[in-house]
Short mmCIF file of C-alpha atoms in Angstrom, two decimals:
data_model
loop_
_atom_site.label_atom_id
_atom_site.label_comp_id
_atom_site.label_asym_id
_atom_site.label_seq_id
_atom_site.Cartn_x
_atom_site.Cartn_y
_atom_site.Cartn_z
CA MET A 1445 6.87 27.56 -10.60
CA ILE A 1446 4.02 25.39 -12.43
CA ASN A 1447 1.20 24.41 -9.84
CA GLN A 1448 0.79 20.60 -10.09
CA PRO A 1449 -2.96 19.25 -9.44
CA VAL A 1450 -2.67 17.37 -5.84
CA VAL A 1451 -4.28 13.59 -6.64
CA ARG A 1452 -5.42 12.10 -3.22
CA SER A 1453 -4.43 8.51 -3.76
CA SER A 1454 -7.90 6.05 -4.05
CA GLY A 1455 -6.32 3.88 -1.90
CA TRP A 1456 -5.64 1.08 -5.28
CA GLU A 1457 -3.27 1.47 -7.64
CA THR A 1458 -2.89 -0.89 -10.35
CA ALA A 1459 0.59 -2.61 -9.69
CA ASP A 1460 2.92 -3.65 -13.00
CA ALA A 1461 3.16 -7.26 -14.42
CA ILE A 1462 6.46 -7.48 -12.39
CA LEU A 1463 5.32 -6.91 -9.31
CA VAL A 1464 2.22 -9.04 -9.82
CA GLU A 1465 4.01 -12.09 -10.75
CA THR A 1466 7.14 -11.71 -8.62
CA THR A 1467 4.87 -11.38 -5.66
CA TYR A 1468 2.84 -13.83 -6.49
CA ARG A 1469 5.50 -16.12 -6.69
CA LYS A 1470 6.91 -14.72 -3.28
CA ILE A 1471 3.67 -15.61 -1.50
CA GLN A 1472 3.76 -19.06 -3.00
CA PHE A 1473 7.00 -19.64 -1.73
CA GLU A 1474 6.63 -17.79 1.85
CA LEU A 1475 3.37 -18.28 2.49
CA PHE A 1476 1.84 -21.40 1.26
CA ARG A 1477 4.64 -23.69 2.94
CA LYS A 1478 4.23 -22.20 6.43
CA GLU A 1479 1.40 -22.33 9.03
CA PRO A 1480 -0.95 -19.39 9.67
CA ALA A 1481 -0.44 -17.40 12.51
CA THR A 1482 -4.07 -16.98 12.93
CA THR A 1483 -7.07 -18.09 11.65
CA ILE A 1484 -10.49 -16.53 11.41
CA GLN A 1485 -13.26 -18.62 11.34
CA ILE A 1486 -16.78 -17.69 9.64
CA ASN A 1487 -19.62 -19.19 11.39
CA ASP A 1488 -22.56 -20.61 10.72
CA VAL A 1489 -25.34 -17.74 11.75
CA LYS A 1490 -28.82 -17.63 12.06
CA ALA A 1491 -31.42 -15.19 11.69
CA PRO A 1492 -34.86 -15.29 11.88
CA THR A 1493 -35.40 -13.36 8.12
CA ARG A 1494 -32.97 -13.41 5.24
CA ALA A 1495 -33.09 -9.39 5.25
CA GLU A 1496 -32.04 -9.61 9.21
CA TYR A 1497 -29.35 -12.44 8.27
CA PHE A 1498 -28.35 -9.41 5.31
CA GLY A 1499 -28.28 -6.97 7.72
CA LEU A 1500 -26.36 -8.39 10.43
CA TYR A 1501 -24.03 -9.69 8.05
CA VAL A 1502 -23.34 -6.66 6.14
CA ARG A 1503 -22.75 -4.70 9.60
CA GLU A 1504 -20.48 -7.42 10.75
CA LEU A 1505 -18.18 -7.31 8.05
CA PHE A 1506 -18.05 -3.83 8.13
CA THR A 1507 -16.81 -4.00 11.41
CA PHE A 1508 -14.35 -7.21 10.34
CA TYR A 1509 -12.99 -5.02 7.50
CA GLN A 1510 -12.40 -2.14 9.69
CA SER A 1511 -10.30 -4.35 12.55
CA VAL A 1512 -8.27 -5.95 9.61
CA LEU A 1513 -7.49 -2.47 8.25
CA THR A 1514 -6.57 -1.14 11.72
CA THR A 1515 -3.96 -3.96 11.79
CA MET A 1516 -2.57 -3.09 8.26
CA ARG A 1517 -2.35 0.37 8.79
CA SER A 1518 1.09 -0.02 10.32
CA SER A 1519 2.45 -0.44 6.28
CA THR A 1520 1.52 1.32 3.40
CA GLN A 1521 3.57 -1.01 1.23
CA TRP A 1522 0.47 -3.97 0.58
CA ILE A 1523 0.45 -5.44 -2.77
CA ALA A 1524 -3.55 -6.78 -3.05
CA LEU A 1525 -4.09 -10.15 -5.60
CA ASN A 1526 -6.91 -11.70 -7.46
CA ALA A 1527 -5.40 -15.47 -8.27
CA HIS A 1528 -8.13 -16.92 -10.58
CA SER A 1529 -7.51 -20.41 -12.04
CA THR A 1530 -7.52 -20.48 -15.65
CA TYR A 1531 -9.14 -25.03 -14.89
CA HIS A 1532 -12.69 -23.77 -15.51
CA THR A 1533 -12.39 -20.00 -17.15
CA ARG A 1534 -10.02 -17.67 -18.03
CA ASN A 1535 -10.45 -14.16 -16.18
CA ILE A 1536 -8.42 -11.78 -18.65
CA LEU A 1537 -9.07 -8.03 -18.12
CA ALA A 1538 -6.62 -5.11 -19.64
CA ASP A 1539 -4.40 -5.61 -16.46
CA THR A 1540 -4.14 -9.69 -15.87
CA VAL A 1541 -0.93 -11.35 -16.11
CA THR A 1542 -1.24 -14.84 -17.06
CA ILE A 1543 1.44 -16.67 -14.46
CA THR A 1544 2.02 -20.73 -15.15
CA THR A 1545 2.78 -22.37 -12.10
CA GLU A 1546 3.41 -26.12 -11.35
CA GLU A 1547 -0.03 -27.44 -11.21
CA ASP A 1548 -1.77 -24.54 -13.31
CA GLU A 1549 -2.10 -21.32 -14.98
CA VAL A 1550 -3.21 -18.64 -12.83
CA ASP A 1551 -4.84 -15.30 -14.50
CA VAL A 1552 -3.54 -12.81 -11.84
CA ILE A 1553 -5.00 -9.48 -10.93
CA GLY A 1554 -3.04 -6.87 -8.90
CA TYR A 1555 -3.32 -3.44 -7.07
CA CYS A 1556 -0.96 -1.41 -4.69
CA PHE A 1557 -2.97 -1.01 -1.60
CA ASN A 1558 -2.36 1.87 1.10
CA PRO A 1559 -4.81 1.15 4.00
CA VAL A 1560 -4.13 4.48 5.26
CA VAL A 1561 -6.58 6.53 2.96
CA PHE A 1562 -9.42 4.74 4.07
CA ASN A 1563 -11.65 6.32 6.76
CA PHE A 1564 -13.94 4.07 8.96
CA GLU A 1565 -16.84 6.56 8.89
CA TRP A 1566 -19.86 4.15 8.52
CA ILE A 1567 -22.12 4.65 5.30
CA ASP A 1568 -25.20 2.73 5.34
CA ASN A 1569 -24.79 1.69 1.75
CA THR A 1570 -26.44 -2.48 2.29
CA LEU A 1571 -29.24 -2.25 -0.11
CA ASP A 1572 -26.67 -1.09 -3.11
CA PRO A 1573 -26.20 -4.47 -5.13
CA ASN A 1574 -23.33 -6.20 -4.87
CA TRP A 1575 -22.57 -5.15 -1.89
CA LYS A 1576 -18.56 -4.51 -0.83
CA PRO A 1577 -17.75 -2.41 1.74
CA TRP A 1578 -15.99 0.73 0.53
CA GLY A 1579 -15.76 -0.36 -2.97
CA TRP A 1580 -12.82 -2.79 -2.51
CA LYS A 1581 -11.84 -3.84 -5.97
CA ILE A 1582 -10.07 -6.65 -4.38
CA PRO A 1583 -12.30 -7.80 -1.36
CA ILE A 1584 -10.82 -9.73 1.54
CA LEU A 1585 -13.08 -12.25 1.46
CA SER A 1586 -13.31 -13.99 -2.03
CA ASP A 1587 -16.56 -14.44 -3.79
CA ASP A 1588 -15.56 -17.08 -6.55
CA PRO A 1589 -14.93 -20.50 -5.54
CA ASP A 1590 -11.87 -20.54 -8.53
CA ASP A 1591 -10.56 -17.39 -6.68
CA THR A 1592 -7.87 -16.60 -4.09
CA ASN A 1593 -7.55 -13.13 -2.51
CA LEU A 1594 -4.02 -12.06 -1.36
CA PHE A 1595 -2.87 -9.19 0.54
CA TYR A 1596 1.00 -9.33 1.18
CA ASP A 1597 2.76 -6.73 3.38
CA LEU A 1598 5.83 -6.07 1.06
CA THR A 1599 8.17 -4.74 3.65
CA ALA A 1600 7.13 -6.80 6.48
CA HIS A 1601 6.48 -9.88 4.73
CA LYS A 1602 2.90 -10.37 6.48
CA GLY A 1603 0.00 -11.95 4.40
CA ILE A 1604 -3.98 -12.18 4.51
CA VAL A 1605 -5.13 -15.42 2.27
CA HIS A 1606 -8.93 -15.87 1.70
CA GLN A 1607 -9.41 -19.09 -0.67
CA GLY A 1608 -13.09 -19.32 -2.30
CA THR A 1609 -12.25 -23.44 -1.95
CA THR A 1610 -12.67 -22.57 1.81
CA PRO A 1611 -15.08 -19.98 2.47
CA ASP A 1612 -15.01 -20.32 5.90
CA LYS A 1613 -11.43 -19.29 6.51
CA ILE A 1614 -9.07 -16.26 6.39
CA PHE A 1615 -5.54 -17.35 7.00
CA PHE A 1616 -3.08 -14.39 8.72
CA TYR A 1617 0.25 -14.70 8.35
CA GLY A 1618 3.21 -13.10 10.26
CA PHE A 1619 0.95 -10.95 12.82
CA SER A 1620 -2.26 -11.35 14.52
CA PRO A 1621 -5.28 -9.25 13.82
CA ALA A 1622 -7.29 -7.51 16.30
CA ASP A 1623 -9.71 -9.55 18.56
CA PHE A 1624 -13.29 -9.62 17.22
CA ASN A 1625 -15.12 -8.93 20.48
CA GLY A 1626 -18.90 -9.48 20.22
CA LEU A 1627 -19.08 -10.64 16.13
CA GLN A 1628 -21.41 -13.64 15.30
CA PHE A 1629 -20.08 -14.32 11.87
CA PHE A 1630 -16.40 -13.84 12.73
CA GLU A 1631 -14.45 -16.10 15.10
CA LYS A 1632 -10.92 -16.21 15.96
CA ILE A 1633 -9.23 -19.95 15.97
CA LEU A 1634 -6.99 -20.25 18.71
CA ALA A 1635 -3.79 -22.06 18.19
CA GLN A 1636 -4.03 -26.05 19.21
#
């Protein structure tokens, strides 16, 4: 018998081009044509100094991601996509898939994402440059106004969408995430 090394998943495995394109088109068709089940509003929070503001933001962002990951853990069949409009600039990397839509040409990078592999132990990396929780390859929150970050459950058809052009809202389709009690930056908007 040949012993094979056991490689633990990083939680981020590159998605192939066909999966990226079909999922992106499915998200466009399914999600963008219906109302989100829940919307999270990012509030403008005041703090005495920029350092205190950043520390508060990082710790609350950690709590927010932990809550979202907890709701995502019911499925391991997530795909995470970063869609960058080519209207201003191109975003060509080795794994980029270019998709032509009715409105634009979009460069999309995709990963198969397994939230189950993440533990939630707090590691204070707040002083690291370009801070992102746990080194996410595609964060829930887009940091570019030309980008849209999408998380889509391939089996349950749930989705999380954050568009850089609407930086103050995160849209949840198909499920309601956990409540974010005591957070100042992230607030659940109740349905009208």
